[in-house]
Short mmCIF file of C-alpha atoms in Angstrom, two decimals:
data_model
loop_
_atom_site.label_atom_id
_atom_site.label_comp_id
_atom_site.label_asym_id
_atom_site.label_seq_id
_atom_site.Cartn_x
_atom_site.Cartn_y
_atom_site.Cartn_z
CA MET A 7 -4.38 39.43 33.52
CA ASP A 8 -4.87 36.20 31.60
CA VAL A 9 -3.92 36.21 27.93
CA ALA A 10 -5.74 34.29 25.21
CA ILE A 11 -4.65 33.13 21.77
CA VAL A 12 -7.48 33.73 19.33
CA GLY A 13 -5.78 33.19 15.99
CA VAL A 14 -2.91 31.18 14.55
CA GLY A 15 -1.46 31.01 11.06
CA LEU A 16 1.38 29.16 9.39
CA HIS A 17 3.23 29.34 6.09
CA PRO A 18 4.41 25.78 5.38
CA PHE A 19 7.99 24.93 6.38
CA GLY A 20 10.44 23.72 3.73
CA ARG A 21 12.09 25.27 0.68
CA PHE A 22 10.20 27.78 -1.44
CA GLY A 23 12.46 29.05 -4.21
CA ASP A 24 12.29 32.81 -4.68
CA THR A 25 9.57 33.43 -2.10
CA THR A 26 11.03 35.82 0.48
CA ALA A 27 10.82 35.46 4.26
CA ILE A 28 8.77 38.67 4.39
CA GLU A 29 6.26 37.20 1.91
CA MET A 30 6.01 34.03 4.01
CA GLY A 31 5.48 36.18 7.10
CA ALA A 32 2.61 37.97 5.38
CA VAL A 33 1.01 34.62 4.48
CA ALA A 34 1.21 33.47 8.12
CA ILE A 35 -0.24 36.79 9.33
CA ARG A 36 -3.17 36.65 6.88
CA LYS A 37 -3.98 33.12 7.98
CA ALA A 38 -3.87 34.12 11.64
CA LEU A 39 -6.10 37.15 10.95
CA ALA A 40 -8.62 34.95 9.12
CA ASP A 41 -8.48 32.42 11.96
CA ALA A 42 -9.32 35.18 14.49
CA GLY A 43 -11.86 36.82 12.19
CA VAL A 44 -10.12 40.19 12.33
CA GLU A 45 -8.37 42.52 9.90
CA TRP A 46 -4.84 43.89 9.93
CA LYS A 47 -6.17 47.35 10.84
CA ASP A 48 -7.53 45.83 14.09
CA ILE A 49 -4.04 44.83 15.26
CA GLU A 50 -2.72 47.30 17.83
CA PHE A 51 0.89 46.10 18.19
CA ALA A 52 3.28 43.49 16.83
CA PHE A 53 6.50 41.66 17.61
CA ALA A 54 8.44 39.93 14.85
CA GLY A 55 11.33 37.48 15.09
CA SER A 56 13.89 36.55 12.45
CA TYR A 57 17.53 35.51 12.12
CA GLU A 58 18.02 36.29 8.45
CA VAL A 59 15.77 39.36 8.08
CA ASP A 60 17.19 42.51 9.66
CA ASN A 61 13.82 44.23 9.92
CA PRO A 62 10.97 41.74 9.79
CA ASP A 63 8.59 44.62 10.63
CA ALA A 64 8.98 45.50 6.93
CA VAL A 65 6.12 43.03 6.48
CA VAL A 66 3.85 46.07 6.98
CA ALA A 67 4.63 46.95 3.35
CA LEU A 68 2.59 43.88 2.43
CA MET A 69 0.00 44.12 5.22
CA GLY A 70 -0.69 47.84 5.57
CA LEU A 71 1.18 50.82 6.98
CA THR A 72 -1.02 51.38 10.00
CA GLY A 73 1.62 52.99 12.22
CA ILE A 74 1.40 50.47 15.07
CA PRO A 75 4.28 49.89 17.48
CA PHE A 76 6.12 46.99 15.80
CA THR A 77 9.24 45.61 17.52
CA ASP A 78 11.74 43.18 16.04
CA VAL A 79 13.32 40.59 18.34
CA TYR A 80 16.12 38.11 17.89
CA ASN A 81 17.10 35.65 20.61
CA GLY A 82 18.66 32.66 18.88
CA CYS A 83 16.60 29.48 18.81
CA ALA A 84 14.38 31.04 21.53
CA THR A 85 13.47 33.98 19.27
CA ALA A 86 9.83 32.96 18.90
CA ALA A 87 9.48 32.37 22.64
CA SER A 88 10.82 35.86 23.22
CA ALA A 89 8.41 37.41 20.69
CA LEU A 90 5.51 35.56 22.28
CA THR A 91 6.56 36.51 25.82
CA LEU A 92 6.86 40.18 24.87
CA ALA A 93 3.48 40.12 23.10
CA ALA A 94 1.80 38.47 26.10
CA ASN A 95 3.38 40.98 28.48
CA THR A 96 2.18 43.84 26.30
CA ILE A 97 -1.39 42.54 26.67
CA ARG A 98 -0.84 42.22 30.43
CA LEU A 99 0.17 45.89 30.61
CA GLY A 100 -3.45 46.59 29.76
CA GLU A 101 -3.00 49.34 27.19
CA SER A 102 -3.43 47.23 24.06
CA ARG A 103 -6.18 44.71 23.44
CA LEU A 104 -5.14 42.89 20.26
CA GLY A 105 -1.61 42.08 19.14
CA ILE A 106 0.39 39.67 17.02
CA ALA A 107 3.65 37.77 17.30
CA VAL A 108 5.10 36.65 13.98
CA GLY A 109 8.25 34.73 13.09
CA MET A 110 9.80 34.24 9.66
CA ASP A 111 13.04 32.93 8.24
CA LYS A 112 14.71 31.70 5.09
CA HIS A 113 18.02 29.97 5.74
CA PRO A 114 20.40 28.68 3.09
CA PRO A 115 20.97 24.89 3.24
CA GLY A 116 23.62 23.54 5.61
CA ALA A 117 24.66 24.24 9.15
CA PHE A 118 24.86 27.77 10.51
CA GLY A 119 28.18 29.57 10.22
CA ALA A 120 29.11 32.60 12.31
CA ASP A 121 32.02 34.52 13.82
CA PRO A 122 32.90 32.87 17.16
CA ARG A 123 33.92 36.25 18.57
CA LEU A 124 30.27 37.28 18.44
CA TYR A 125 29.63 34.47 20.98
CA ALA A 126 32.42 35.60 23.32
CA CYS A 127 34.59 32.75 21.98
CA PRO A 128 38.17 33.22 20.72
CA GLU A 129 38.80 33.40 16.98
CA TRP A 130 40.96 30.24 16.97
CA TYR A 131 37.95 28.27 18.26
CA GLY A 132 36.41 28.62 14.81
CA ASP A 133 39.72 28.26 12.96
CA VAL A 134 40.37 24.76 14.38
CA GLY A 135 36.84 23.52 13.69
CA GLN A 136 35.28 23.50 17.17
CA PHE A 137 32.73 26.27 16.60
CA VAL A 138 30.16 23.74 15.45
CA THR A 139 26.74 23.42 17.08
CA THR A 140 26.15 19.83 15.96
CA LYS A 141 29.22 18.51 17.76
CA PHE A 142 27.92 20.00 21.02
CA PHE A 143 24.71 18.01 20.59
CA GLY A 144 26.78 14.91 19.86
CA MET A 145 28.81 15.33 23.05
CA LYS A 146 25.77 16.14 25.17
CA ILE A 147 23.71 13.10 24.16
CA ASN A 148 26.74 10.78 24.12
CA LYS A 149 27.46 11.64 27.74
CA TYR A 150 23.76 11.47 28.64
CA MET A 151 23.49 7.98 27.09
CA HIS A 152 26.59 6.88 29.03
CA ASP A 153 25.28 8.29 32.31
CA HIS A 154 21.66 7.13 31.97
CA GLY A 155 21.70 3.98 29.86
CA ILE A 156 20.10 5.23 26.64
CA SER A 157 20.74 3.25 23.44
CA GLU A 158 21.27 4.36 19.85
CA ARG A 159 18.05 2.49 19.02
CA THR A 160 16.17 4.97 21.22
CA LEU A 161 17.67 7.87 19.26
CA ALA A 162 16.38 6.22 16.08
CA ARG A 163 12.95 5.66 17.64
CA ALA A 164 12.65 9.38 18.46
CA ALA A 165 13.68 10.43 14.93
CA ALA A 166 11.46 7.82 13.22
CA LYS A 167 8.48 8.96 15.31
CA ASN A 168 9.00 12.56 14.19
CA TYR A 169 9.32 11.66 10.50
CA ARG A 170 6.17 9.54 10.89
CA ASN A 171 4.28 12.43 12.51
CA GLY A 172 5.59 14.76 9.81
CA SER A 173 4.08 12.50 7.16
CA LEU A 174 0.67 13.35 8.68
CA ASN A 175 1.34 17.11 8.54
CA GLU A 176 0.66 18.87 5.23
CA ASN A 177 2.81 21.82 6.36
CA ALA A 178 5.94 19.77 7.17
CA PHE A 179 9.24 19.91 5.26
CA ARG A 180 10.00 16.17 5.44
CA ARG A 181 6.90 14.06 4.88
CA LYS A 182 8.45 10.68 4.10
CA PRO A 183 8.58 8.19 6.97
CA LEU A 184 12.03 6.75 7.61
CA SER A 185 12.62 3.43 9.36
CA GLU A 186 14.73 3.16 12.49
CA ASP A 187 17.27 1.11 10.53
CA GLU A 188 17.51 3.73 7.77
CA ILE A 189 18.13 6.37 10.44
CA LEU A 190 20.75 4.24 12.22
CA GLY A 191 22.35 3.36 8.86
CA SER A 192 22.87 6.95 7.70
CA PRO A 193 26.40 8.34 8.23
CA TYR A 194 27.48 9.58 11.62
CA LEU A 195 27.84 13.36 11.59
CA ASN A 196 28.81 13.66 15.24
CA TYR A 197 28.81 10.32 17.04
CA PRO A 198 26.33 8.93 18.11
CA LEU A 199 24.15 11.23 15.99
CA THR A 200 23.60 10.25 12.37
CA GLN A 201 22.56 12.44 9.46
CA TYR A 202 18.86 11.58 9.75
CA MET A 203 18.81 12.34 13.47
CA PHE A 204 19.34 16.08 12.86
CA CYS A 205 16.93 18.79 11.79
CA SER A 206 17.87 21.18 8.96
CA PRO A 207 17.72 24.95 8.79
CA ASP A 208 14.97 25.79 6.26
CA GLU A 209 12.24 28.32 5.52
CA GLY A 210 8.83 29.18 6.92
CA ALA A 211 6.71 31.54 9.00
CA ALA A 212 4.14 31.42 11.76
CA ALA A 213 1.93 33.96 13.53
CA VAL A 214 -0.14 34.08 16.72
CA ILE A 215 -2.79 36.68 17.67
CA LEU A 216 -3.31 37.46 21.34
CA CYS A 217 -5.84 39.42 23.41
CA PRO A 218 -6.96 39.72 27.05
CA ALA A 219 -8.79 36.55 28.09
CA GLU A 220 -11.94 38.57 28.81
CA ASP A 221 -12.11 39.60 25.13
CA ALA A 222 -11.44 36.16 23.67
CA HIS A 223 -15.04 35.17 22.96
CA LYS A 224 -15.44 38.20 20.69
CA TYR A 225 -13.14 36.40 18.25
CA THR A 226 -13.51 32.68 18.78
CA SER A 227 -15.54 30.00 20.47
CA THR A 228 -12.34 28.06 21.21
CA PRO A 229 -9.86 30.43 22.88
CA ILE A 230 -6.62 28.92 24.10
CA TYR A 231 -5.17 30.50 27.22
CA LEU A 232 -1.48 31.24 27.55
CA ARG A 233 -0.87 30.30 31.18
CA ALA A 234 2.87 30.86 31.17
CA THR A 235 5.72 31.98 28.93
CA THR A 236 9.27 32.06 30.25
CA VAL A 237 12.76 32.62 28.86
CA ARG A 238 15.92 31.70 30.76
CA THR A 239 19.64 31.68 29.96
CA ARG A 240 22.35 29.35 31.21
CA ARG A 241 23.90 29.59 34.64
CA LEU A 242 27.54 28.90 35.43
CA GLY A 243 28.13 25.15 35.29
CA ALA A 244 25.45 24.28 32.71
CA PHE A 245 26.70 22.13 29.79
CA GLU A 246 26.00 24.44 26.87
CA VAL A 247 26.83 25.01 23.22
CA HIS A 248 29.80 27.20 22.16
CA HIS A 249 31.85 26.92 25.34
CA PRO A 250 35.61 26.39 24.91
CA TRP A 251 35.70 25.37 28.59
CA LEU A 252 33.37 24.54 31.48
CA PRO A 253 33.86 24.87 35.21
CA ILE A 254 34.14 21.80 37.42
CA GLU A 255 30.93 22.76 39.20
CA GLU A 256 27.81 21.54 37.40
CA THR A 257 24.22 22.74 37.34
CA VAL A 258 21.05 22.13 35.35
CA GLY A 259 20.51 23.73 31.94
CA PRO A 260 18.34 26.77 31.16
CA THR A 261 15.51 24.51 29.99
CA VAL A 262 15.11 23.20 33.55
CA ASP A 263 15.03 26.74 34.92
CA ALA A 264 12.55 27.95 32.28
CA SER A 265 10.39 24.87 32.80
CA ARG A 266 10.19 25.15 36.59
CA ALA A 267 9.36 28.86 36.34
CA ALA A 268 6.63 28.14 33.78
CA TYR A 269 5.02 25.42 35.89
CA GLU A 270 5.02 27.76 38.88
CA MET A 271 3.59 30.64 36.85
CA ALA A 272 0.83 28.42 35.43
CA GLY A 273 0.04 26.53 38.62
CA ILE A 274 0.24 23.40 36.46
CA GLY A 275 2.54 20.38 36.80
CA PRO A 276 3.99 18.01 34.21
CA ASP A 277 1.42 15.34 35.12
CA ASP A 278 -1.33 17.69 33.93
CA VAL A 279 0.13 18.12 30.42
CA ASP A 280 -1.66 16.29 27.58
CA VAL A 281 0.38 17.26 24.49
CA ILE A 282 4.04 18.31 24.27
CA GLN A 283 6.32 20.15 21.84
CA LEU A 284 10.05 19.87 22.54
CA GLN A 285 13.14 21.28 20.79
CA ASP A 286 14.42 18.34 18.75
CA THR A 287 17.41 19.96 17.04
CA ASP A 288 18.47 16.33 17.03
CA ALA A 289 16.89 13.13 18.28
CA GLY A 290 19.05 13.21 21.40
CA ALA A 291 17.88 16.69 22.33
CA GLU A 292 14.25 15.52 22.38
CA ILE A 293 15.21 12.65 24.69
CA ILE A 294 17.12 14.90 27.10
CA HIS A 295 14.41 17.55 27.01
CA LEU A 296 11.72 15.03 27.94
CA ALA A 297 13.45 14.72 31.32
CA GLU A 298 14.57 18.35 31.61
CA ASN A 299 10.95 19.48 31.32
CA GLY A 300 9.80 17.12 34.07
CA PHE A 301 8.00 14.50 31.98
CA CYS A 302 10.18 11.59 33.15
CA ALA A 303 13.28 10.78 35.16
CA ASP A 304 16.69 10.59 33.48
CA GLY A 305 17.00 7.16 31.87
CA ASP A 306 13.27 6.39 31.76
CA GLN A 307 13.26 7.39 28.08
CA GLU A 308 14.74 4.02 27.07
CA GLN A 309 11.55 2.24 28.09
CA LEU A 310 9.16 5.09 27.25
CA TYR A 311 10.23 5.20 23.58
CA ALA A 312 10.26 1.40 23.32
CA ASP A 313 6.68 1.37 24.64
CA GLY A 314 5.52 4.08 22.22
CA ALA A 315 4.70 6.44 25.08
CA THR A 316 5.67 9.51 23.03
CA GLU A 317 3.50 8.59 20.03
CA ILE A 318 0.38 10.61 19.15
CA ASP A 319 -1.80 8.02 20.91
CA GLY A 320 0.59 7.49 23.82
CA PRO A 321 0.42 9.00 27.31
CA LEU A 322 3.20 11.55 26.49
CA PRO A 323 2.62 12.67 22.88
CA VAL A 324 5.74 14.61 21.80
CA ASN A 325 6.15 16.64 18.61
CA THR A 326 2.85 15.58 17.08
CA ASP A 327 3.52 17.69 13.96
CA GLY A 328 6.93 16.10 13.42
CA GLY A 329 8.92 18.63 15.45
CA LEU A 330 12.06 20.23 14.07
CA ILE A 331 13.24 16.93 12.59
CA ALA A 332 10.32 16.88 10.13
CA ASN A 333 9.68 20.62 9.88
CA GLY A 334 13.23 21.95 9.86
CA GLU A 335 14.17 25.07 11.76
CA PRO A 336 13.50 28.53 10.38
CA VAL A 337 14.82 30.01 13.62
CA GLY A 338 12.49 33.00 13.90
CA ALA A 339 9.37 30.94 13.23
CA SER A 340 10.13 27.61 14.89
CA GLY A 341 8.66 28.35 18.32
CA LEU A 342 5.47 29.82 16.90
CA ARG A 343 5.10 26.65 14.80
CA GLN A 344 5.10 24.80 18.14
CA ILE A 345 2.37 27.12 19.48
CA HIS A 346 0.38 26.70 16.24
CA GLU A 347 0.39 22.92 16.69
CA ILE A 348 -0.59 23.05 20.36
CA VAL A 349 -3.48 25.42 19.58
CA LEU A 350 -4.77 23.04 16.88
CA GLN A 351 -4.43 20.07 19.26
CA LEU A 352 -6.27 21.80 22.12
CA ARG A 353 -9.04 22.93 19.75
CA GLY A 354 -9.38 19.38 18.40
CA GLN A 355 -8.48 20.55 14.89
CA ALA A 356 -5.29 18.53 14.30
CA GLY A 357 -6.90 16.09 11.87
CA ASP A 358 -4.98 12.86 11.22
CA ARG A 359 -2.52 13.67 14.00
CA GLN A 360 -5.08 14.68 16.63
CA VAL A 361 -4.16 13.46 20.10
CA PRO A 362 -7.13 11.40 21.36
CA GLY A 363 -8.88 11.99 24.68
CA ASP A 364 -9.78 15.66 24.36
CA PRO A 365 -6.41 17.22 25.40
CA ARG A 366 -6.72 20.26 27.65
CA VAL A 367 -3.12 21.27 28.50
CA GLY A 368 -0.26 21.83 26.04
CA TYR A 369 3.42 22.56 26.55
CA THR A 370 6.18 23.95 24.31
CA GLN A 371 9.94 24.23 24.83
CA LEU A 372 12.67 25.87 22.75
CA TYR A 373 16.40 25.63 23.28
CA GLY A 374 19.41 26.96 21.45
CA ALA A 375 22.78 28.67 21.32
CA PRO A 376 24.44 29.99 23.34
CA GLY A 377 22.30 28.48 26.12
CA THR A 378 18.83 30.03 25.96
CA ALA A 379 15.53 28.28 26.59
CA GLY A 380 11.87 29.26 26.34
CA VAL A 381 8.82 27.45 27.69
CA SER A 382 5.09 28.08 27.21
CA ILE A 383 2.10 26.38 28.84
CA LEU A 384 -1.30 26.62 27.19
CA THR A 385 -4.76 25.42 28.24
CA ARG A 386 -8.23 25.35 26.78
CA MET B 15 58.85 26.24 6.57
CA ALA B 16 58.34 27.30 10.18
CA THR B 17 55.95 25.85 12.71
CA VAL B 18 53.59 28.42 14.25
CA PRO B 19 50.82 28.19 16.88
CA VAL B 20 47.20 28.67 15.82
CA ALA B 21 47.12 31.77 18.06
CA GLU B 22 49.37 33.41 20.63
CA GLY B 23 48.64 32.84 24.29
CA VAL B 24 46.67 29.61 23.94
CA PHE B 25 49.48 27.19 24.88
CA THR B 26 53.15 27.49 25.79
CA PHE B 27 55.17 27.48 22.57
CA PRO B 28 57.67 26.30 21.66
CA SER B 29 57.89 23.75 24.43
CA ASP B 30 58.81 20.09 24.85
CA ASP B 31 55.98 19.76 27.34
CA PRO B 32 53.34 22.22 26.14
CA GLN B 33 50.71 23.43 28.57
CA LEU B 34 47.44 25.26 28.00
CA ILE B 35 47.43 28.83 29.29
CA GLY B 36 44.38 29.56 31.42
CA SER B 37 43.60 32.13 34.05
CA ARG B 38 42.72 31.94 37.72
CA CYS B 39 40.60 34.39 39.70
CA ALA B 40 42.60 35.85 42.59
CA ASP B 41 39.35 36.42 44.50
CA CYS B 42 37.35 33.19 44.15
CA GLY B 43 39.77 30.70 42.58
CA MET B 44 37.75 30.13 39.39
CA VAL B 45 39.89 28.72 36.57
CA THR B 46 39.08 29.55 32.93
CA PHE B 47 40.41 28.56 29.54
CA PRO B 48 41.56 30.41 27.57
CA ALA B 49 42.69 33.22 29.86
CA GLN B 50 40.15 35.99 30.23
CA GLY B 51 40.16 39.35 31.95
CA SER B 52 37.19 38.93 34.26
CA CYS B 53 35.73 36.11 36.33
CA PRO B 54 32.49 34.51 35.10
CA ARG B 55 31.64 33.43 38.64
CA CYS B 56 32.27 36.52 40.81
CA GLY B 57 32.88 39.30 38.27
CA SER B 58 36.33 40.14 39.61
CA THR B 59 38.83 41.61 37.17
CA GLY B 60 41.73 40.17 39.18
CA MET B 61 42.56 37.28 36.85
CA GLU B 62 46.08 35.81 36.85
CA GLU B 63 47.72 33.58 34.25
CA HIS B 64 47.52 29.93 35.21
CA LEU B 65 49.08 26.97 33.38
CA LEU B 66 46.85 23.89 33.17
CA ALA B 67 47.71 20.24 33.81
CA ARG B 68 48.89 18.25 30.80
CA ARG B 69 46.99 15.07 31.63
CA GLY B 70 43.34 14.63 32.46
CA SER B 71 40.28 12.48 31.97
CA LEU B 72 37.76 12.59 29.15
CA TRP B 73 34.43 13.96 30.49
CA ALA B 74 32.39 14.09 27.28
CA TRP B 75 33.22 13.32 23.64
CA THR B 76 31.97 13.00 20.09
CA THR B 77 33.44 12.86 16.59
CA GLN B 78 33.59 15.50 13.89
CA SER B 79 32.93 13.39 10.82
CA PHE B 80 32.27 16.16 8.27
CA PRO B 81 34.27 19.30 7.43
CA PRO B 82 32.91 22.12 9.60
CA PRO B 83 31.55 25.19 7.78
CA PRO B 84 33.54 28.44 7.88
CA PRO B 85 35.18 29.91 9.90
CA TYR B 86 36.89 26.49 10.05
CA ALA B 87 40.21 26.99 8.26
CA GLY B 88 41.58 23.43 8.14
CA PRO B 89 41.59 20.98 5.25
CA ALA B 90 38.17 20.50 3.65
CA GLY B 91 36.73 18.39 0.87
CA LYS B 92 38.70 15.22 0.13
CA ASP B 93 41.57 16.46 2.29
CA PHE B 94 39.40 16.57 5.41
CA VAL B 95 40.42 14.17 8.16
CA PRO B 96 37.76 13.43 10.82
CA PHE B 97 38.76 14.19 14.39
CA GLY B 98 37.39 13.66 17.86
CA VAL B 99 36.20 16.46 20.13
CA GLY B 100 35.76 16.31 23.87
CA TYR B 101 35.88 18.03 27.23
CA VAL B 102 38.86 17.02 29.36
CA VAL B 103 38.92 17.52 33.13
CA LEU B 104 42.32 19.03 33.98
CA GLY B 105 43.68 19.13 37.52
CA ASP B 106 40.16 18.96 38.96
CA GLU B 107 39.92 22.69 38.27
CA VAL B 108 38.53 23.14 34.74
CA LYS B 109 37.08 21.21 31.79
CA VAL B 110 38.68 22.18 28.49
CA GLU B 111 37.09 21.49 25.11
CA ALA B 112 39.63 20.23 22.62
CA ARG B 113 40.29 18.19 19.55
CA LEU B 114 41.06 14.54 20.19
CA THR B 115 43.63 12.80 18.03
CA GLU B 116 41.43 9.69 18.05
CA HIS B 117 38.12 9.67 16.17
CA ASP B 118 37.25 5.97 16.28
CA PRO B 119 34.30 5.62 18.71
CA GLU B 120 35.60 2.16 19.60
CA LYS B 121 38.77 3.71 20.96
CA LEU B 122 37.19 6.53 22.95
CA ALA B 123 35.54 6.18 26.35
CA HIS B 124 34.17 8.45 29.06
CA GLY B 125 36.72 8.73 31.85
CA MET B 126 39.73 7.60 29.80
CA GLU B 127 43.10 9.21 30.57
CA VAL B 128 44.36 11.63 27.90
CA GLU B 129 47.35 13.92 27.52
CA LEU B 130 48.06 17.17 25.71
CA VAL B 131 49.90 17.18 22.39
CA LEU B 132 50.37 19.75 19.65
CA VAL B 133 49.20 18.62 16.23
CA PRO B 134 49.63 20.14 12.77
CA PHE B 135 46.30 20.93 11.19
CA ARG B 136 46.89 23.26 8.23
CA THR B 137 49.42 25.26 6.26
CA ASP B 138 49.05 29.05 6.31
CA ASP B 139 49.42 31.45 3.37
CA ASP B 140 53.16 31.85 4.06
CA GLY B 141 53.73 28.10 3.94
CA ASN B 142 54.08 27.73 7.71
CA GLU B 143 52.80 24.63 9.44
CA VAL B 144 50.07 25.74 11.88
CA VAL B 145 49.77 23.64 15.04
CA THR B 146 46.91 23.48 17.50
CA PHE B 147 46.38 21.58 20.75
CA ALA B 148 44.70 18.21 21.07
CA PHE B 149 44.47 15.36 23.54
CA ARG B 150 45.55 11.80 22.77
CA PRO B 151 44.95 8.63 24.73
CA ALA B 152 47.61 8.59 27.44
CA ALA B 153 50.26 5.91 27.39
CA PRO B 154 49.17 3.19 29.79
CA GLY B 155 50.72 3.42 33.24
CA PRO B 156 52.84 0.56 34.69
CA HIS B 157 49.80 -0.97 36.36
CA ALA B 158 47.81 -1.18 33.11
CA ALA B 159 50.79 -2.71 31.27
CA HIS B 160 51.15 -5.30 34.00
CA GLN B 161 47.45 -6.19 33.75
CA ARG B 162 47.65 -6.66 30.01
CA GLY B 163 50.80 -8.75 30.31
CA ARG B 164 49.00 -11.25 32.53
CA GLN B 165 46.22 -11.94 30.03
#
């Protein structure tokens, strides 16, 4: 059964003082309900994702205690992809006809800290200062640049493009454009990645309402169809975060596996995609992910970014809302923010950042620790 | 003040020529670091202790230019000293992630030869010097010295 998205809602991403994650989740839900023209009592089931909130289903206290099945999910940076996948599968089961996936988070400033033992890593790995996600991204892009001839200027071009796109997005955290030279001139955090090439954990919420495709026109004249949602984890030999060692044998990362499965599920190829959302935890991640998701060959990014191919008006528009670099990453909500942007783009409602040429196919990808990826493909 | 390892069973200690302590799967030959009780390739629980080579080549690297957040236990604030981090291919059987003694990007390169050393990185509550493992650029071999001498 085909699944349609008939409503999307977003609480802006950024920092919001005493406003709780649950309150932001309720704002996103109300916006999605209004977008679909339905009420909370019409929703038959829900999935909610959060890193910081133990029980994001507590949002019913603000929405209404209607007794629906409401399941909380957490799956690292792919949390929202997991919530969306579960919601879509629930529709496909055929027993429920209107459901919602919501993500919400409120992270303190600074990088994530955690107990390495919870990631199957030894305690000393944290003690000596190696249990650090940003240094993995530094190593991964540094090696990728060495192997495929990517320059630091290209990293800066990717980051500058996302700040520029964020300046066109009223919901973004960082709305001030930064020049390539400012980005290159900020301090290295983990070589070759500088401070302004990284996203920040922050706060926000997003929600998506789904129904069977055959019901979609009851709610909207512009349904967006969810052609594929996939989640994959790393296989032995993938170069992944939080690994004190790697085997000699090498294989592709979980993004490649999730991407191939999604293209197969959708019957759509990368050449058909008109607008793209990629996980840009850092500028290097966006560059690697462009190839891992099939949009170019390894190394082509050097010319593509120089030519402006990934700009809003280019042939491969990437992170039109500013991506994680401009929006930050409230982990539970980040992937639904990607879906929100693709839905606006495919409806032609993205305003100043609308991709020209009547885009018909959108693509989203999430990636995070300890080696989990999620991909979605959407069409008009 | 005594010198103590960051944890037991990570490297041979004390030793003039310290080696990392890994494990090797008796069924499929997979080598892991640190030692673990089951094989991530074939699922066997027949893992045997296996000492790793002391020299290897740098496969991937970056720098750690800011003090990591907890659970990092080393010097922070103004006492923090940046360090390198990389994966080192050892004996063509495993890649180990480790600190690098060098953190100047100009002095680090993919494929460079490195060797294992123990380095002090903090003082514990009892006043002991805690050492961990790291890799440093290997002393040039006779061939490299000869090349440089001719320039």
